[in-house]
Short mmCIF file of C-alpha atoms and ligand atoms in Angstrom, two decimals:
data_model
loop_
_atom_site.label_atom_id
_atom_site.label_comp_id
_atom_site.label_asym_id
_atom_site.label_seq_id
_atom_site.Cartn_x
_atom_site.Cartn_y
_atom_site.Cartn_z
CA UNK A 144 0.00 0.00 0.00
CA UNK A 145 1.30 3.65 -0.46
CA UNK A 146 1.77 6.01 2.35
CA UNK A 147 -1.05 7.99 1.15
CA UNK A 148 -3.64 5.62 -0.33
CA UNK A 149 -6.34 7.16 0.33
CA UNK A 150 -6.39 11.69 0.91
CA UNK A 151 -8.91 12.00 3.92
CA UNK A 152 -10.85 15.06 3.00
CA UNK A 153 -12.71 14.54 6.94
CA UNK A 154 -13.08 16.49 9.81
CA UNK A 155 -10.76 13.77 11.73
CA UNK A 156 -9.33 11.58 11.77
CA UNK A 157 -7.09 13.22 9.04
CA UNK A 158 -4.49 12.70 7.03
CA UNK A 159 -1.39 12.79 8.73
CA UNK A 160 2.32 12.72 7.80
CA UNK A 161 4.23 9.91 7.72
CA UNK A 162 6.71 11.55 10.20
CA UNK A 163 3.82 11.71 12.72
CA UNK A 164 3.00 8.41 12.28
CA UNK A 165 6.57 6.97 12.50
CA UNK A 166 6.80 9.00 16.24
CA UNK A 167 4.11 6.10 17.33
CA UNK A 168 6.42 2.91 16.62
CA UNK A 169 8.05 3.29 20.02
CA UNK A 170 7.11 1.40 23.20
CA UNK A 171 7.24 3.66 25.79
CA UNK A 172 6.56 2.75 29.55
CA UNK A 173 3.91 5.10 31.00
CA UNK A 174 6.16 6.21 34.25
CA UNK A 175 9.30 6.24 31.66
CA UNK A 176 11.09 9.68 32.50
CA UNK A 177 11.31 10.26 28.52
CA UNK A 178 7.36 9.82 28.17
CA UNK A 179 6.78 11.94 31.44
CA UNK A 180 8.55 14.79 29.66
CA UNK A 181 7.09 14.44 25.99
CA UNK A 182 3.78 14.68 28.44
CA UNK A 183 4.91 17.76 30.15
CA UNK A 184 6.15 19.69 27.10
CA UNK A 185 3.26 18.96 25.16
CA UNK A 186 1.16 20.64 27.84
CA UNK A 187 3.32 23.66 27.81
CA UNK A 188 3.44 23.83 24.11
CA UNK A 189 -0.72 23.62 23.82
CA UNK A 190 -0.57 26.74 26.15
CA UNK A 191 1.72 28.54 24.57
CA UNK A 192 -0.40 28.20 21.55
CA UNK A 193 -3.27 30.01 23.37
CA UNK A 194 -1.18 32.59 25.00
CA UNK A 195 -2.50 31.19 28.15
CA UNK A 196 1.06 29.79 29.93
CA UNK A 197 0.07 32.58 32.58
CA UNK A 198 -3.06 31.85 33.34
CA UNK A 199 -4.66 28.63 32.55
CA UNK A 200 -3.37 24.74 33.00
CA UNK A 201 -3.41 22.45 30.45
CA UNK A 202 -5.31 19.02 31.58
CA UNK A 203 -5.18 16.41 28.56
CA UNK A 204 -7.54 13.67 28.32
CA UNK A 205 -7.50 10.30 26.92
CA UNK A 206 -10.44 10.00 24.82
CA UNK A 207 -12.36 11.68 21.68
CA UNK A 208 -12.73 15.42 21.96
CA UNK A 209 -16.27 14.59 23.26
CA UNK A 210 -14.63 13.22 25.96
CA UNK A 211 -12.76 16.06 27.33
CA UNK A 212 -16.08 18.37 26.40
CA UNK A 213 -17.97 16.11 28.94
CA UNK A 214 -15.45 16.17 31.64
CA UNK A 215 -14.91 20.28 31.03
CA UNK A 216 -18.72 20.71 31.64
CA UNK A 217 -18.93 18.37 34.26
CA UNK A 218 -15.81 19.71 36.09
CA UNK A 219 -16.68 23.35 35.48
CA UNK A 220 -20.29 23.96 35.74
CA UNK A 221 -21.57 23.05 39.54
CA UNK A 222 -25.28 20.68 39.99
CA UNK A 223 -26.50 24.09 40.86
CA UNK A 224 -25.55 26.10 38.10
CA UNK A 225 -26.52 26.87 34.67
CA UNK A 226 -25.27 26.54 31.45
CA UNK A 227 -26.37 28.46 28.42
CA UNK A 228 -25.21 27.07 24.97
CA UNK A 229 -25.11 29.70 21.84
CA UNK A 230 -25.66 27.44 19.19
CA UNK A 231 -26.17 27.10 15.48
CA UNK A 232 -25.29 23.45 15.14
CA UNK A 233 -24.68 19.86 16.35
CA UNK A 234 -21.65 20.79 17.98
CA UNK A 235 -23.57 23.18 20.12
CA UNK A 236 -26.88 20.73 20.69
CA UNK A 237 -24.13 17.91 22.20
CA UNK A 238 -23.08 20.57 24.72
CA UNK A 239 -26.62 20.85 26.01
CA UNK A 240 -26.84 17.15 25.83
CA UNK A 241 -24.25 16.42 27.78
CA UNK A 242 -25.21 19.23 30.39
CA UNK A 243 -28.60 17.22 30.57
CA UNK A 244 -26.77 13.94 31.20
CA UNK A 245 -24.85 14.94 33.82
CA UNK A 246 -28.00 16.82 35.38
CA UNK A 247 -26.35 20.30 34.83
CA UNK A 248 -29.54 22.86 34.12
CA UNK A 249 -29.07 24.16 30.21
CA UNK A 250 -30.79 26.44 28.22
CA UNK A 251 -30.19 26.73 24.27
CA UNK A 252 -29.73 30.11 22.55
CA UNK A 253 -30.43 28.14 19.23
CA UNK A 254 -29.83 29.95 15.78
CA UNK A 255 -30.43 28.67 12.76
CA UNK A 256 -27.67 26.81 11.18
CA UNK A 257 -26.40 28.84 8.48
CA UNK A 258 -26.56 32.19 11.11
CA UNK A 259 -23.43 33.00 13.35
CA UNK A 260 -24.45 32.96 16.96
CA UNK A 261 -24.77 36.65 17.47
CA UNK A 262 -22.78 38.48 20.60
CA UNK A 263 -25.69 40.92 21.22
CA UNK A 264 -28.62 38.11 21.88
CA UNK A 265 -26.15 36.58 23.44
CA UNK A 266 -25.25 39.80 25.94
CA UNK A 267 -29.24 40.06 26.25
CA UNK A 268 -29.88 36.48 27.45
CA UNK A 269 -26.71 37.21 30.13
CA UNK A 270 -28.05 40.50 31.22
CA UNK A 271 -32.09 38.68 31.75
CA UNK A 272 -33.67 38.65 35.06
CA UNK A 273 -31.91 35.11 35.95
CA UNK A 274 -28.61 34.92 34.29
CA UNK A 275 -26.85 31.50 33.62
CA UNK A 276 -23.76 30.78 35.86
CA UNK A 277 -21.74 29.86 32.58
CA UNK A 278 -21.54 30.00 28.29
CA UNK A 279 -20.78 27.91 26.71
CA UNK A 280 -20.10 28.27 22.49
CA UNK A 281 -18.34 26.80 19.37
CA UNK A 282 -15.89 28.47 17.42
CA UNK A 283 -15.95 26.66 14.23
CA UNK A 284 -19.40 24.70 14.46
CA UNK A 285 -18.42 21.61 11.85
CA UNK A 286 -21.51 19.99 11.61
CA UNK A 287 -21.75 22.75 8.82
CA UNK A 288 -18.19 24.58 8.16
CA UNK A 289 -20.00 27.91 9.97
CA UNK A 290 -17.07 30.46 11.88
CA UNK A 291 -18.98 32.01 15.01
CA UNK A 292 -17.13 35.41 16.32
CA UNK A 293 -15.55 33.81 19.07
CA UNK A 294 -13.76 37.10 20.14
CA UNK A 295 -17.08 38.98 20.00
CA UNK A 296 -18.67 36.30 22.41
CA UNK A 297 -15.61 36.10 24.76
CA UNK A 298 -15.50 39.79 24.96
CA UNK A 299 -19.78 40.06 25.52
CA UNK A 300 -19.17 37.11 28.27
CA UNK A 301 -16.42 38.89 30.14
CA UNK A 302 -18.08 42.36 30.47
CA UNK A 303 -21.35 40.03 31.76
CA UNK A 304 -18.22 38.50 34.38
CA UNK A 305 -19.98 35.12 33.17
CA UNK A 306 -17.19 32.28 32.69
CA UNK A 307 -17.07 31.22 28.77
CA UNK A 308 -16.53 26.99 27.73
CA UNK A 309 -14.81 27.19 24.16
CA UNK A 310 -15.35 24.06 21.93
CA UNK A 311 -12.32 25.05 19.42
CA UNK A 312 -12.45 21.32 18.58
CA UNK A 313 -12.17 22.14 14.91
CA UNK A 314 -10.21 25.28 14.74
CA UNK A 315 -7.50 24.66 17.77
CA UNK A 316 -3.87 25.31 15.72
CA UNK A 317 -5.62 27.59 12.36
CA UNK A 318 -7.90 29.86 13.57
CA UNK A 319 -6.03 32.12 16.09
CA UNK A 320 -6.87 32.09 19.69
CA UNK A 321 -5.14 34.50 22.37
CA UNK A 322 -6.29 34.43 25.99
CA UNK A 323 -4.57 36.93 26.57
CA UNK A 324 -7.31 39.48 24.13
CA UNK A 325 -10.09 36.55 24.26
CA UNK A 326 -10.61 36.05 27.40
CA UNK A 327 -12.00 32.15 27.98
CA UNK A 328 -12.34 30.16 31.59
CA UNK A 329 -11.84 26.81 29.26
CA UNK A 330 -11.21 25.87 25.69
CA UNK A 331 -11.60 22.63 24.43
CA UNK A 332 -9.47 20.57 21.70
CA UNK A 333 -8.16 17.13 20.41
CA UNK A 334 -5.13 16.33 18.85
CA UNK A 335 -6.42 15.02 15.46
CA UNK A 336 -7.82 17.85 13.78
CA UNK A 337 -5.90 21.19 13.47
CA UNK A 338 -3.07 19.80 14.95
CA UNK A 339 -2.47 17.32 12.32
CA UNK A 340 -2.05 14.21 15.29
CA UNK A 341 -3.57 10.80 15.75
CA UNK A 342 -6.74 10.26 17.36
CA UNK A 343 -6.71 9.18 20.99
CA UNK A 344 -6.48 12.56 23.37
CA UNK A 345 -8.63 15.45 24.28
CA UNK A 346 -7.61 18.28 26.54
CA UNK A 347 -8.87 21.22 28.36
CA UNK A 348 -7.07 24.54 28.60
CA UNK A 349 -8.68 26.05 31.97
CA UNK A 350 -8.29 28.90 33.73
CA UNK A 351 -6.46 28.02 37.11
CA UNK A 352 -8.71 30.15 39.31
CA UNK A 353 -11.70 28.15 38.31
CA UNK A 354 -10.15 24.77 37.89
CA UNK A 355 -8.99 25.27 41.79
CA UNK A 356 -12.72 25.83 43.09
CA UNK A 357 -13.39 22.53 41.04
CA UNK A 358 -12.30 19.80 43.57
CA UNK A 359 -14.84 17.03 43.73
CA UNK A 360 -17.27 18.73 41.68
CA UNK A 361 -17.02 16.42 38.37
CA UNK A 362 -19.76 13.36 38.69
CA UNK A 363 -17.52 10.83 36.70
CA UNK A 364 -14.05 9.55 38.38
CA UNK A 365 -12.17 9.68 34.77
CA UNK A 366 -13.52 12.55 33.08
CA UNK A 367 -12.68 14.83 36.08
CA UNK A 368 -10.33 17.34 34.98
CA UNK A 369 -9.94 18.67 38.23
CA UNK A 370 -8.09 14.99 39.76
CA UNK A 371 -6.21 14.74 36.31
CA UNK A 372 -4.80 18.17 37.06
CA UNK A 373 -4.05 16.96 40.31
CA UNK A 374 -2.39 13.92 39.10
CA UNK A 375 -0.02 15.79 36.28
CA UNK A 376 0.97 18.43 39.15
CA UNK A 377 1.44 16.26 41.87
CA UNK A 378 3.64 13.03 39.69
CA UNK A 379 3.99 14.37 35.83
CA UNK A 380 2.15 10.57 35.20
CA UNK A 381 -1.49 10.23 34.06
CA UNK A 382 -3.80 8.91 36.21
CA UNK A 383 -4.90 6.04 34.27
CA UNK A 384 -3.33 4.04 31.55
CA UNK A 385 -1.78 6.76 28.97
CA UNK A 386 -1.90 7.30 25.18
CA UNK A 387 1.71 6.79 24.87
CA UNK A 388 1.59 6.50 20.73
CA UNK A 389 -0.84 9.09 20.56
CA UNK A 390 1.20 11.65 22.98
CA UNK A 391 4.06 11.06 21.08
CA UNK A 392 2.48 11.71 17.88
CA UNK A 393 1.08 14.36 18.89
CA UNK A 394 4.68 15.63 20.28
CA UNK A 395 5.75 15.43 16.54
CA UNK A 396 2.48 17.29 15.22
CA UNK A 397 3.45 20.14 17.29
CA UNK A 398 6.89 20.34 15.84
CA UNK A 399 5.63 20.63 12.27
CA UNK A 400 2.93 23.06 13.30
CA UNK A 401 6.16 25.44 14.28
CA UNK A 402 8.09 24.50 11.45
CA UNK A 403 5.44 25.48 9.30
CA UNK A 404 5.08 28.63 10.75
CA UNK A 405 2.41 28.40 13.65
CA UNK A 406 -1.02 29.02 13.58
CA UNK A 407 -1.40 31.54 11.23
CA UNK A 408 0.43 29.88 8.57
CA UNK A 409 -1.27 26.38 9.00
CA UNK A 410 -4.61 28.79 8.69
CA UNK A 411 -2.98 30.20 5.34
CA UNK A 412 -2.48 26.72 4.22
CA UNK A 413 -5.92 25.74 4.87
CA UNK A 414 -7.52 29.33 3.44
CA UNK A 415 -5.76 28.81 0.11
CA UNK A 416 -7.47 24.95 0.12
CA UNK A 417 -10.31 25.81 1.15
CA UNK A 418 -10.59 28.77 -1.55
CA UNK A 419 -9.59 26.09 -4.43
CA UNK A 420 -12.64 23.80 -3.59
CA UNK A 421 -15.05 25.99 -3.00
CA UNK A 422 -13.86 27.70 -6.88
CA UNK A 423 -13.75 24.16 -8.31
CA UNK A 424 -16.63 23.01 -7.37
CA UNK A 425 -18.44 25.69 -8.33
CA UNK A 426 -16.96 25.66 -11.77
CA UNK A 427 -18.43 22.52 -11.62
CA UNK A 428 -22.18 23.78 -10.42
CA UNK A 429 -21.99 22.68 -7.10
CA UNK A 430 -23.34 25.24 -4.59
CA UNK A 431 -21.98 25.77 -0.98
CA UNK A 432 -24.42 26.24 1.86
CA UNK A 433 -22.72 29.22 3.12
CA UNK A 434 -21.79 32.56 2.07
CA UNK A 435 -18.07 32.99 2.04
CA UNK A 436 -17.74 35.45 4.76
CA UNK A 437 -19.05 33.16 6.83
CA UNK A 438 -17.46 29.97 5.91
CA UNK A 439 -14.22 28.85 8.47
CA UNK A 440 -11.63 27.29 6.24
CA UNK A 441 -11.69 23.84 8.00
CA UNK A 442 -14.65 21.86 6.23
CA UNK A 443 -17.14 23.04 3.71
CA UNK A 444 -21.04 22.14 3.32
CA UNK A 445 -22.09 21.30 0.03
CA UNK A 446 -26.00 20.71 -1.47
CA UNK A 447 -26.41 17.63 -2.87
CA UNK A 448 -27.39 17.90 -6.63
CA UNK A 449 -31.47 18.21 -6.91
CA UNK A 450 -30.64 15.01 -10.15
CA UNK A 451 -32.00 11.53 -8.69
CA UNK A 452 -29.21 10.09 -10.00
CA UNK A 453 -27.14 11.49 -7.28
CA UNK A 454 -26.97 9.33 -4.78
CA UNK A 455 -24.35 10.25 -1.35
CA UNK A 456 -23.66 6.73 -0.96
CA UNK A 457 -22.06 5.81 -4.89
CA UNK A 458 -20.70 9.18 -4.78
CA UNK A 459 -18.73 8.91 -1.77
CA UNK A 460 -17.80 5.59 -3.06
CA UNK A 461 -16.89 6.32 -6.38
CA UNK A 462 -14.82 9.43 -4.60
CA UNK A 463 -13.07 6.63 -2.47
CA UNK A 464 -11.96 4.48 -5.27
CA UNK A 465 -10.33 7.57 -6.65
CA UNK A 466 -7.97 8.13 -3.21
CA UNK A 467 -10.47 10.88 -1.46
CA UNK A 468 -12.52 10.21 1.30
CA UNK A 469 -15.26 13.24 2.07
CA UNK A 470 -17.83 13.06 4.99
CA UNK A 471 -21.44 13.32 4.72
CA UNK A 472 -23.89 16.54 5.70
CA UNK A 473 -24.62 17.04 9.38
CA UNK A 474 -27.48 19.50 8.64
CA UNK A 475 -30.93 18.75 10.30
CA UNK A 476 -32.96 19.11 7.04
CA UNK A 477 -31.04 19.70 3.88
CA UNK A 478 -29.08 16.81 1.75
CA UNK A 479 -26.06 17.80 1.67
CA UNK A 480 -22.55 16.53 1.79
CA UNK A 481 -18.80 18.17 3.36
CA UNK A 482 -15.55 17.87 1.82
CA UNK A 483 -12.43 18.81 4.41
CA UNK A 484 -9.51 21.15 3.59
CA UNK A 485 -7.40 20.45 6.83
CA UNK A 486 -4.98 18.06 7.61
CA UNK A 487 -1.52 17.29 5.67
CA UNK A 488 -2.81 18.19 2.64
CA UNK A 489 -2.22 20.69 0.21
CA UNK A 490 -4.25 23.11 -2.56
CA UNK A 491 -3.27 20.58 -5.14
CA UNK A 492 -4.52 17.61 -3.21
CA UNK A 493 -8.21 19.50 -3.19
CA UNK A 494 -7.56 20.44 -7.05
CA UNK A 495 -7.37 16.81 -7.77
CA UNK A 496 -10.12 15.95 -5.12
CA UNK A 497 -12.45 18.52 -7.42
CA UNK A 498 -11.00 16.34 -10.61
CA UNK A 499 -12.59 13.27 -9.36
CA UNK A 500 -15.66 14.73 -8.07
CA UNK A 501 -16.14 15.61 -12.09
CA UNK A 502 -15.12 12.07 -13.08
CA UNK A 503 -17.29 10.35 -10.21
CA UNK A 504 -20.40 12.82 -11.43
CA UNK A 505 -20.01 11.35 -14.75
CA UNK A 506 -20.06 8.01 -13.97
CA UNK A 507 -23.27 8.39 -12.00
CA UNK A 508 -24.56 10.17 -15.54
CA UNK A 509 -25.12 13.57 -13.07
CA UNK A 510 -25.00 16.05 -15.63
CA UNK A 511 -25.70 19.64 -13.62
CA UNK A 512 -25.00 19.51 -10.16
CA UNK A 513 -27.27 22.06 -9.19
CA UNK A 514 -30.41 22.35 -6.62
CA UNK A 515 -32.76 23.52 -8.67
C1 PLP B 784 -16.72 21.33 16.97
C2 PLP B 784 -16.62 19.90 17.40
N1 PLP B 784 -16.90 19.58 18.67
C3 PLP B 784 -16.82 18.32 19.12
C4 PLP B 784 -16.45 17.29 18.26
C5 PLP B 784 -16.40 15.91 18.79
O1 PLP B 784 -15.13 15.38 18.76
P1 PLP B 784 -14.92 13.80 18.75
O2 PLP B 784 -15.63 13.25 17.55
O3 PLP B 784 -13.42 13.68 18.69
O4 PLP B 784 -15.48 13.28 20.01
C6 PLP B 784 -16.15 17.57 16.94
C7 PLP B 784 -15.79 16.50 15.99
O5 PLP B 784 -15.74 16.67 14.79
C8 PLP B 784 -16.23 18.90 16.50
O6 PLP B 784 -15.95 19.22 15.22
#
């Protein structure tokens, strides 16, 4: 098989490079002094990348991103609190679910999907007659490719003094993030999205202050990001068996993320991707569902063709036989499908992902790929 069979055009996991991959075929011991310090820089390094080594702790989590959204809620928001979720998405509908599993009170501030949550209904629900005790909100909701004005909300959530939970799941390491200007009591991320790493480890950067009034608050023994603080302070070791591959990976990840240039030149990368899809498969008559001043340049939502003949399922396979692998739509009521611009891949990976999109419509006999 070749390194890259198959170009993963997904919202993670992603294609990856071969260099990151290679970091996993070592055994390392989970108290091994060389493991304990790939841990502790790679906590440092995920601060650093917030501007938030002053302020906040880094507390990574084995498990999905889900994972460490659960255990920042659960940790963070007390039984007798309440959590408001802005939301436009899927992304933002989990939060309240998992608020309602773990008996948190949550209200939704629900927009429509193809709307960026908007800082002043948001500064009017947190200035009502019972305000919640905490926000929570998405940056990049991925369920449809929308960017919400994360800075805007941080900045409407500090004047209200009302501590703000950051999903960044899907922006973390393109779409700057400064602590320092956006103020956030946690931010949420994994290491297999924007960070170009393996699947396998969540983590939660959270603001010391409030992660120190969060002793035996969480309901769940692992996700409690207060004890695995605790643990990582107290020994450098994680409290239960550790990622070891998947730190390590992630170790190397970070390294190409500075050789590349940081943040803002992975989000250049990723712009300049995203820019030749969307204009390729226009050319071809696809349309997008958003608007491009609202579109994040992580994963784009496309309308599935109005022609019968277009079927998600063929086209995703014929797609697959040609080394691309796209996701389907996430939206509650339109067909649609999403095709991914980040990971290791570059503009001419998505020009030759729009070349087989033409050949694939062909061989389904899809002649206009428009809605209408
Ligand atoms: C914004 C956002 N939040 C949460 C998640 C959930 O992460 P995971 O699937 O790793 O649990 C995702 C996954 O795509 C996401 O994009």
């Amino acid at each position: 098989l070749s390194d890259r069979e198959r170009v993963l055009l997904t919202p993670g996991p992603l294609s990856t490079s071969r260099a990151v991959r290679e970091a996993m075929l070592r055994d390392l011991g989970s108290r091994d002094v060389e493991f304990l310090a790939i841990t502790a820089r790679v906590r440092e390094r995920l601060l650093a990348l917030a501007g938030a080594e002053a302020s906040h702790a880094c507390v990574p989590l084995q498990g999905s991103g889900t994972f460490a959204v659960e255990a920042a809620i659960g940790t963070l928001v007390p039984a007798d609190g309440q959590l408001l979720v802005a939301s436009n998405g899927a992304y933002g509908r989990r939060m309240a679910a998992i608020a309602g599993r773990l008996g948190r009170p949550c209200s939704l501030l629900e927009l429509p999907e193809t709307s960026p949550v908007d800082p002043e209904a948001v500064a009017r629900a947190l200035a009502g007659p019972r305000p919640p005790s905490h926000l929570a909100v998405v940056h990049c909701e991925t369920s449809t490719g929308i960017r919400n004005p994360l800075e805007a909300v941080a900045a409407v959530a500090a004047r209200a003094r009302v501590p703000l939970l950051v999903d960044a799941m899907s922006t973390f390491g393109a779409l700057p993030v400064d602590a320092r200007r956006t103020p956030f009591t946690a931010l949420v991320a994994s290491a297999n999205k924007c960070l170009q790493g393996v699947p396998g480890v969540g983590f939660a950067l959270v603001e010391r202050t409030a992660l120190a009034a969060a002793r035996g608050r969480a309901p769940s023994l692992a996700l409690d990001l207060f004890d695995q603080h605790e643990g990582f302070e107290r020994t450098g070791q994680w409290r239960f068996t550790p990622p070891t591959h998947v730190v390590a990976a992630l170790a190397r990840a970070l390294d190409e993320l500075e050789a590349e240039g940081g943040v803002a030149a992975r989000g250049r990368r990723y712009a300049e991707s995203c820019r030749v899809l969307v204009a390729g498969m226009r050319k071809l008559g696809f349309e997008t569902l958003l608007p491009d001043a609202l579109q994040a340049p992580i994963i784009v939502t496309f309308l599935a063709p109005a022609d019968p003949r277009f079927v998600f399922d063929a086209f995703y396979d014929g797609l697959r036989r040609r080394g691309f692998v796209i996701y389907p739509g996430k939206l509650s009521e339109t067909p649609s499908f999403r095709i991914g611009c980040i990971g290791d891949v570059s503009s001419s990976d998505l020009e030759r992902a729009v070349a087989a999109v033409a050949e694939t419509l062909g061989e389904l006999g899809v002649s206009s790929p428009g809605t209408s």
